[in-house]
C-alpha positions as a Markdown table, in Angstrom:
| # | Residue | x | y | z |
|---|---|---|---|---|
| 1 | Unk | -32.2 | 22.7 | -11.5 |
| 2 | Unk | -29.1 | 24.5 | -11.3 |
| 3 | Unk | -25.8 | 22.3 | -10.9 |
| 4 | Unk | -24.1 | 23.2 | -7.9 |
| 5 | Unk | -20.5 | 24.3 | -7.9 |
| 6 | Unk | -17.9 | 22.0 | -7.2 |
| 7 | Unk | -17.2 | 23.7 | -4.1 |
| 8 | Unk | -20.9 | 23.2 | -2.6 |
| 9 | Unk | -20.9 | 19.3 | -2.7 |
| 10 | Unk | -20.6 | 17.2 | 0.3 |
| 11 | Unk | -17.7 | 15.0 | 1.4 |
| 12 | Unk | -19.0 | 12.0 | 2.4 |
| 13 | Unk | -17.8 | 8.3 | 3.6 |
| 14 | Unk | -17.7 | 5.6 | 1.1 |
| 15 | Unk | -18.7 | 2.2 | 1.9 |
| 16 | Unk | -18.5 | -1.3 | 0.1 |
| 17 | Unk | -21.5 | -0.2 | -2.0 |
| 18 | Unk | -18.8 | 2.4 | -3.5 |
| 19 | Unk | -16.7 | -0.1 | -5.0 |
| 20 | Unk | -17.7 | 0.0 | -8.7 |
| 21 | Unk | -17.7 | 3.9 | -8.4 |
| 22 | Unk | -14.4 | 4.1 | -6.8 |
| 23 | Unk | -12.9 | 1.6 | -9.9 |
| 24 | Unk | -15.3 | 3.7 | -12.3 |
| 25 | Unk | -12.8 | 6.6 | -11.1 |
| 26 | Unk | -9.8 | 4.5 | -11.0 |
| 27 | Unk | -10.4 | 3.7 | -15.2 |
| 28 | Unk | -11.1 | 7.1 | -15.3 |
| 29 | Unk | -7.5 | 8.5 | -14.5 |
| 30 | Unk | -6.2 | 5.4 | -16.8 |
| 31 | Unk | -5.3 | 3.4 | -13.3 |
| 32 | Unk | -6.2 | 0.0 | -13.5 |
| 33 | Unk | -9.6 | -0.8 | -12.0 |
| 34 | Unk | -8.2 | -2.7 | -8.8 |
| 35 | Unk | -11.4 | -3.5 | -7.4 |
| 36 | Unk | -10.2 | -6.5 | -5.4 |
| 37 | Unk | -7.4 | -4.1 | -3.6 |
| 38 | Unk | -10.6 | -1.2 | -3.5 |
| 39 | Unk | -12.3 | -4.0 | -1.8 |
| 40 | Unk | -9.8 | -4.4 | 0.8 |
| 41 | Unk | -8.7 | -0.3 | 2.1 |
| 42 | Unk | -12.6 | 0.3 | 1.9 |
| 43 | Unk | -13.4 | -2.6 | 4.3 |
| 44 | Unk | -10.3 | -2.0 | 6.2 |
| 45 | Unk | -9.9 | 1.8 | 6.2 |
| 46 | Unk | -12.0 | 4.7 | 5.9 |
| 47 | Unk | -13.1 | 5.8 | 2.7 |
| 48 | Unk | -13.6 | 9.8 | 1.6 |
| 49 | Unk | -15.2 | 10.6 | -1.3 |
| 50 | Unk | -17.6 | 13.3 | -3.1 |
| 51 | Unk | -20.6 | 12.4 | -5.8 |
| 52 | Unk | -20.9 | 13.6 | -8.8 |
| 53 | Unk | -24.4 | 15.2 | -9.4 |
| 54 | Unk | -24.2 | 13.5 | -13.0 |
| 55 | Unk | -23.5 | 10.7 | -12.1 |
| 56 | Unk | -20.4 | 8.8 | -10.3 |
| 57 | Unk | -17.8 | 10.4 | -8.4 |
| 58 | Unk | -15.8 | 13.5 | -8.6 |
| 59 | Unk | -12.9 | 11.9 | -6.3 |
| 60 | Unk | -12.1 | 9.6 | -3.6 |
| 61 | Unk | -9.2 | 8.4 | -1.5 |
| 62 | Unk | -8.9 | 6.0 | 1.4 |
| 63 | Unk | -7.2 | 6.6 | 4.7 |
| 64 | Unk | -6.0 | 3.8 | 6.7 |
| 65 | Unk | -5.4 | 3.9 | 10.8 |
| 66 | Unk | -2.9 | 1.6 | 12.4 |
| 67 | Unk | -2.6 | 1.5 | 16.1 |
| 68 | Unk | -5.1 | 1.9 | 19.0 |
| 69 | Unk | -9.0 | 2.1 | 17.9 |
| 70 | Unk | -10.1 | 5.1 | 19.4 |
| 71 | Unk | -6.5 | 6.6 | 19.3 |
| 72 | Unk | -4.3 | 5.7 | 15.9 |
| 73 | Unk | -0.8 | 6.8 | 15.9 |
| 74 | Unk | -0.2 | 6.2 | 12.5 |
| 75 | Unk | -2.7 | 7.1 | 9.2 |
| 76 | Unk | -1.7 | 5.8 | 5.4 |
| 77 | Unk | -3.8 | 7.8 | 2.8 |
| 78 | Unk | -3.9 | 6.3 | -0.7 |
| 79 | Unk | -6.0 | 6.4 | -3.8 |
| 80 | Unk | -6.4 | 9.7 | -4.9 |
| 81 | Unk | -8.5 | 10.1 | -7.5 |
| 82 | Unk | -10.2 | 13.5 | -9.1 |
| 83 | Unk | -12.3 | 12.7 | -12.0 |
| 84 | Unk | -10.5 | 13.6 | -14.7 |
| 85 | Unk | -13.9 | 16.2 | -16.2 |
| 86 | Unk | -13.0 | 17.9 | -13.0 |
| 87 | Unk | -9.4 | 18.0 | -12.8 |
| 88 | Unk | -6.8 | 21.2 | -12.3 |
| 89 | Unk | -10.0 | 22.9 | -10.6 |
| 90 | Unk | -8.7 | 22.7 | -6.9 |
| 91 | Unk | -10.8 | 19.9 | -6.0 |
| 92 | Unk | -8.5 | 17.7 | -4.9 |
| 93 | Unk | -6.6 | 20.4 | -3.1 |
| 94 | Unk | -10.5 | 21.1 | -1.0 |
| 95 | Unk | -10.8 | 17.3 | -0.4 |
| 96 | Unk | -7.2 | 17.2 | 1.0 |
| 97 | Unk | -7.7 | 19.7 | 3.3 |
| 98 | Unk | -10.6 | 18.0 | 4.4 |
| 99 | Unk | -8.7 | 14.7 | 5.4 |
| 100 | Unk | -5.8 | 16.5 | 7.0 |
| 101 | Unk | -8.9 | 18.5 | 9.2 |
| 102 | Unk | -10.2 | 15.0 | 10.1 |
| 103 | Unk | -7.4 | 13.5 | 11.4 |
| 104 | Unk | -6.6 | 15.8 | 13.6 |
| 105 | Unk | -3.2 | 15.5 | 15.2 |
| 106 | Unk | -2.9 | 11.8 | 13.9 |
| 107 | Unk | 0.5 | 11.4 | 11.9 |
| 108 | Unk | 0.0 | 10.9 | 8.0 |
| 109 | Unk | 1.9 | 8.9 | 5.3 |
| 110 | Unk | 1.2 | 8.2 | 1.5 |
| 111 | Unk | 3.2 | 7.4 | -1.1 |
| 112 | Unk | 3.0 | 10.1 | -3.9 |
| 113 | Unk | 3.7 | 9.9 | -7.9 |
| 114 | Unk | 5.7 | 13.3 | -9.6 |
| 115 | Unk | 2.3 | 14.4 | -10.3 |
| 116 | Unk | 0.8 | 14.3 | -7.0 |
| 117 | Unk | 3.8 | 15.4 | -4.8 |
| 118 | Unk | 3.3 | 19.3 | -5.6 |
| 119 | Unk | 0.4 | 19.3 | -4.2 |
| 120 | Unk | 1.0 | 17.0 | -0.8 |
| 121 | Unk | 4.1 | 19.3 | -0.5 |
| 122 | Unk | 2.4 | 22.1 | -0.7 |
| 123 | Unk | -0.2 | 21.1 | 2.0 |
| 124 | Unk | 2.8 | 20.1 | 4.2 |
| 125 | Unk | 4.1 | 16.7 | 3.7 |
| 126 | Unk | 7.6 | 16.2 | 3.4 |
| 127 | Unk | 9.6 | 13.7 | 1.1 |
| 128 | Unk | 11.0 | 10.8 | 3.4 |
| 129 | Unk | 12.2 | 8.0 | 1.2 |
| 130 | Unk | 11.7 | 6.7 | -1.8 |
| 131 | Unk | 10.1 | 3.3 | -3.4 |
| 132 | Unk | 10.8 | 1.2 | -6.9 |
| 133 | Unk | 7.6 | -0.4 | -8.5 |
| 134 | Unk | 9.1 | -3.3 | -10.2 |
| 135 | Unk | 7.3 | -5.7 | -12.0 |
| 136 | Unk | 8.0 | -8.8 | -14.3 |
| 137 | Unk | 7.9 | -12.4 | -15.0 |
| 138 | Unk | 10.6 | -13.6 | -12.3 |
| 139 | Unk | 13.1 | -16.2 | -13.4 |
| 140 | Unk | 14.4 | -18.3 | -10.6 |
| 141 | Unk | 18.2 | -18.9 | -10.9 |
| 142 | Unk | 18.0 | -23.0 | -9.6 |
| 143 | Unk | 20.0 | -22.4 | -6.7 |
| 144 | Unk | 18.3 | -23.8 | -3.7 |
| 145 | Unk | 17.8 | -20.4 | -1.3 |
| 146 | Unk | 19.9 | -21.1 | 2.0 |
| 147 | Unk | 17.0 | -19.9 | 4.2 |
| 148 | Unk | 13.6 | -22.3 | 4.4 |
| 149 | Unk | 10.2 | -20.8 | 3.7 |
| 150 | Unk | 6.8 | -22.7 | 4.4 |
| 151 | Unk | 3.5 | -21.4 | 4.1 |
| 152 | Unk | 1.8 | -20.0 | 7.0 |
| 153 | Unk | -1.1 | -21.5 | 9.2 |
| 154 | Unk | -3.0 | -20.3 | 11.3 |
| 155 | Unk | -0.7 | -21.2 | 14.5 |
| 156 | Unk | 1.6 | -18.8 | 12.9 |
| 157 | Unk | -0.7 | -16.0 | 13.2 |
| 158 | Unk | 0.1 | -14.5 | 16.7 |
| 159 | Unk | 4.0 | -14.2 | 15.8 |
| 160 | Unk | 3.1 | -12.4 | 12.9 |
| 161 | Unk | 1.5 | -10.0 | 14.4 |
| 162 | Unk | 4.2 | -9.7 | 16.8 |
| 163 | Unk | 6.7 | -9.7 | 14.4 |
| 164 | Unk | 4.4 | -7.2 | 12.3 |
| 165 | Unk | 4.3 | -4.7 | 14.9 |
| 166 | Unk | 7.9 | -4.7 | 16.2 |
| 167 | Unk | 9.1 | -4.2 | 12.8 |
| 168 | Unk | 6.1 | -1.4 | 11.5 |
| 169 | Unk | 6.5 | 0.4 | 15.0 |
| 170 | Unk | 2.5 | 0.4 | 14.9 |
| 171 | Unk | -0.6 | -2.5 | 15.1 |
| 172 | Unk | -1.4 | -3.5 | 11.9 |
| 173 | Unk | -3.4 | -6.6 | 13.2 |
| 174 | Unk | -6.7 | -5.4 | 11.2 |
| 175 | Unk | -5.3 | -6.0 | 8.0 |
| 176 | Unk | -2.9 | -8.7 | 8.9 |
| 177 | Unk | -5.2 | -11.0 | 10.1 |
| 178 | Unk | -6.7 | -10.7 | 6.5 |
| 179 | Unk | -4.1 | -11.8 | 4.8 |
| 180 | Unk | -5.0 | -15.5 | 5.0 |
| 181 | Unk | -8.6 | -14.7 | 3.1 |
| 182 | Unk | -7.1 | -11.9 | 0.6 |
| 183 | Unk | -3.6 | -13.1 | -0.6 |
| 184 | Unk | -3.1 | -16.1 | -2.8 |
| 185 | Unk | 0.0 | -17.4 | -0.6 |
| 186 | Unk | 1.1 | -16.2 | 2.8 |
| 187 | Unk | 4.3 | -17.5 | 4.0 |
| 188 | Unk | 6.6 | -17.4 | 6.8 |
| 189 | Unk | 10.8 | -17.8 | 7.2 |
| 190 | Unk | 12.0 | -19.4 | 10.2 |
| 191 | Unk | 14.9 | -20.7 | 12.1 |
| 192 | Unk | 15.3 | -22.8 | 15.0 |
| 193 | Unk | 11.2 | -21.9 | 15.3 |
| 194 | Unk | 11.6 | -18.3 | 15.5 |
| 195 | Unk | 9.7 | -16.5 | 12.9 |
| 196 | Unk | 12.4 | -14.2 | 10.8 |
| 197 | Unk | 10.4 | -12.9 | 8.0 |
| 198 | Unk | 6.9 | -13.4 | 6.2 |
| 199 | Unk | 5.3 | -12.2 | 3.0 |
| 200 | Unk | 2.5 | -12.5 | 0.9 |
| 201 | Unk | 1.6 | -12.5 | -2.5 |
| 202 | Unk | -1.9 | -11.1 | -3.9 |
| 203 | Unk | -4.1 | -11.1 | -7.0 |
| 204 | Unk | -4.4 | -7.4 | -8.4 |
| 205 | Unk | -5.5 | -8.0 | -12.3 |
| 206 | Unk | -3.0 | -10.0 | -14.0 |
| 207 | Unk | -0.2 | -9.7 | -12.0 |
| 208 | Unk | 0.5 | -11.0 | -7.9 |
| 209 | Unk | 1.4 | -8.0 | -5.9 |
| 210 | Unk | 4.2 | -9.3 | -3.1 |
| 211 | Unk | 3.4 | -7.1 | 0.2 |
| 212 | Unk | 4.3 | -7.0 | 2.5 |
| 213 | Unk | 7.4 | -8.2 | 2.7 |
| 214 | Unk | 9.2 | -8.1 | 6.1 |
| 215 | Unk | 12.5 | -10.3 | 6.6 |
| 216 | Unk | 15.8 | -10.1 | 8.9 |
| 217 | Unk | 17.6 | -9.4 | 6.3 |
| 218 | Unk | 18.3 | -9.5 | 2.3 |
| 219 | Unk | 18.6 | -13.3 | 2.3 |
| 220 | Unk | 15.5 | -14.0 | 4.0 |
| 221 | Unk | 13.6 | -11.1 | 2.0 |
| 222 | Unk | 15.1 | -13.1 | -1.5 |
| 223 | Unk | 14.3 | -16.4 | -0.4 |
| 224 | Unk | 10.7 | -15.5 | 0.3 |
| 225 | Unk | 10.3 | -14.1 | -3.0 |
| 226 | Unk | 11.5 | -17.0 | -4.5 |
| 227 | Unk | 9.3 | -19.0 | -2.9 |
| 228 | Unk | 6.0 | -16.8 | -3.5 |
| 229 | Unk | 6.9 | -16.7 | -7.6 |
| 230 | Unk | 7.4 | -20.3 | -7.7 |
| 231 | Unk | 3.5 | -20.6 | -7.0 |
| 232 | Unk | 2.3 | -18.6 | -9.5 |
| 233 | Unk | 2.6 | -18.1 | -12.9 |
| 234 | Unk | 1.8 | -14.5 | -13.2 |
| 235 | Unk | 3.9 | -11.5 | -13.3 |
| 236 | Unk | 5.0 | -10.0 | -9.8 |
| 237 | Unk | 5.0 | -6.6 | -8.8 |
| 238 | Unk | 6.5 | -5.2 | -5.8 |
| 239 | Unk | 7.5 | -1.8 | -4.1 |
| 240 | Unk | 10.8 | -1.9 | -2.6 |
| 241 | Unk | 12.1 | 0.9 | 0.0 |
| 242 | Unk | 15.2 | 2.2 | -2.3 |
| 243 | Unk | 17.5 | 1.7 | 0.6 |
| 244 | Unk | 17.7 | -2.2 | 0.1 |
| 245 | Unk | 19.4 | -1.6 | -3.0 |
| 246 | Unk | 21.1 | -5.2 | -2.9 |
| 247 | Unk | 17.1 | -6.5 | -3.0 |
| 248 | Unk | 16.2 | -4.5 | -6.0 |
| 249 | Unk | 19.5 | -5.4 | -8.2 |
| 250 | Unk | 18.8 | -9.1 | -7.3 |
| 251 | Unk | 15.4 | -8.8 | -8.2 |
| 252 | Unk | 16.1 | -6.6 | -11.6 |
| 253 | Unk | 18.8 | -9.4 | -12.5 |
| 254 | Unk | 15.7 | -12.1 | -12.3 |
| 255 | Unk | 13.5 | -10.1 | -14.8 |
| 256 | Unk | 11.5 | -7.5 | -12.3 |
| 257 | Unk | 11.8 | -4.3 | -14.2 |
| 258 | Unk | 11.6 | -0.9 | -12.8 |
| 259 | Unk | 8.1 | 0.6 | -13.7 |
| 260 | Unk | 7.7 | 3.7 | -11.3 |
| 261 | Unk | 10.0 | 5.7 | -8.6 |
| 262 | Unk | 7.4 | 7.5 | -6.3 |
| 263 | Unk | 8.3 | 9.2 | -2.9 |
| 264 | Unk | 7.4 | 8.5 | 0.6 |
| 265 | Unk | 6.0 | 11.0 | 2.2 |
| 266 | Unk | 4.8 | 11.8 | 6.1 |
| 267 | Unk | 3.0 | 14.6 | 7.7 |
| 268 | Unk | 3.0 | 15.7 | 11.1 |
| 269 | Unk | 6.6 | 13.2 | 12.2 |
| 270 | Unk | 10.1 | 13.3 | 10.8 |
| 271 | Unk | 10.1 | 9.7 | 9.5 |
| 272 | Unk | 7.9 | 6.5 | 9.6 |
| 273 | Unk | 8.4 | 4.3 | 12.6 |
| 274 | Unk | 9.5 | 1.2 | 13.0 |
| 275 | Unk | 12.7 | -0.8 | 11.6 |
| 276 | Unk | 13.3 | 0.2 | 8.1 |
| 277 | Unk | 16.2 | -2.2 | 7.6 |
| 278 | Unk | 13.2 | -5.4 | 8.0 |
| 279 | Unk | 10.8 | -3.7 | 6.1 |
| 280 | Unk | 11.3 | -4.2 | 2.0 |
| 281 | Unk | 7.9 | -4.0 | 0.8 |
| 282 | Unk | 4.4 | -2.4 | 1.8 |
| 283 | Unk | 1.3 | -4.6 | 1.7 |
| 284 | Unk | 0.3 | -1.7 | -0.6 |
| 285 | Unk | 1.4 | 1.6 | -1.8 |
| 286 | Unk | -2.6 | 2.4 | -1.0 |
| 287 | Unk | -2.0 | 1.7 | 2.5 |
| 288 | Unk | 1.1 | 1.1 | 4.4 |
């Protein structure tokens, strides 16, 4: 039978059972295979994606909706993939297009490489910020942080998603209510009882990803990263907005390196919502 033309196949929703596929592709493009962090957007997002008639698929991507249900006011996309046998042949430019069209008038926001922004710019997104992947072993300097962390419970939950919210500038309750099962630690700043910050810390193959991390300010952002790296013995890796400059130095001076510089990007509003100054890091560069 004759192989149809790239053009001719089907976009279709991914599911769970995608999983191995959608780290198949991630190996594919030399990504890591991330299949605990796969497992997470495709249970908690939408997943897009179109087979390969030999076999696997030819790309994928995963859009997460934040806000009302039937109504989202906010969409992250992440996880672009085009198999790398059918790269540069306007696939992924076809399969944009077709998220964009499904949305509708929902506003969009990913976070983009050098490689990928031509395109997203060229389908109408427009560069908003900027965020530094850093990554290393993270070497305490003994100084007792001046604000107190503890790890969360379950009492803590409502405030977070509260705090979450006022700070995002959107509901993010389905995937911060799933903190507790996915991260390793999940902890919370406070003072006089008033939450002031939380963050979490993540297993993504050998390293812990810290996200999100939302604090009052730089203090409370550095003293619950101190906490989270004093439970693990792993390498961290964290995206931090480029506008907390005094974060990133601190955390560069304690042995987190700069790996990648990749823009923020939105479609369809001027700027993300929310309260940049509290926001330091994403749950995920995948999501939001």
């Amino acid at each position: 039978m004759p192989i149809p033309s790239l053009a001719a196949l089907p976009i279709r929703r991914l599911t769970l059972r995608d999983l191995n596929a959608c780290a198949d592709l991630s190996e594919d493009r030399g990504w890591p295979r991330e299949e605990y962090k796969w497992g997470l957007l495709l249970a908690a997002g939408k997943g897009y994606g179109i087979d390969d008639p030999g076999g696997g698929l030819v790309t994928a991507c995963v859009v997460t909706e934040y806000g009302p249900y039937s109504e989202p006011d906010l969409g992250a996309i992440g996880m672009v993939l085009v198999a790398e046998r059918h790269a540069r042949q306007g696939i992924g430019r076809r399969f944009m297009r077709h998220i964009l069209s499904s949305m509708g008038t929902t506003p969009l926001t990913l976070h983009a490489t050098p490689n990928g922004r031509p395109l997203y710019e060229e389908l109408g997104f427009k560069v908003t910020g900027q965020a530094e992947m850093l990554r290393g072993h993270f070497s305490p300097d003994g100084l007792t942080p001046a604000v107190s962390t503890r790890a969360a419970t379950a009492e803590d939950l409502a405030a977070i998603i509260r705090l979450d919210e006022e700070v995002l500038g959107t509901d993010r309750t389905h995937l911060i209510t799933r903190l507790p099962a996915f991260a390793d630690q999940f902890r919370v700043a406070e003072e006089s009882g008033r939450l002031t910050g939380y963050a979490a810390a993540w297993p993504n193959m050998d390293t812990h990803v810290v996200g999100p991390l939302i604090a009052r300010d730089t203090e409370t952002a550095q003293a619950l990263l101190t906490s989270l790296a004093a439970g693990t013995d792993r390498p961290l890796r964290t995206d931090i907005d480029v506008r907390h400059e005094e974060l990133r130095a601190w955390a560069r001076e304690r042995g987190l390196a700069p790996v990648a510089l990749n823009a923020v990007m939105t479609y369809g509003i001027p700027e993300l919502p929310g309260d940049w100054s509290r926001r330091f890091a994403p749950l995920t560069v995948a999501a939001l």
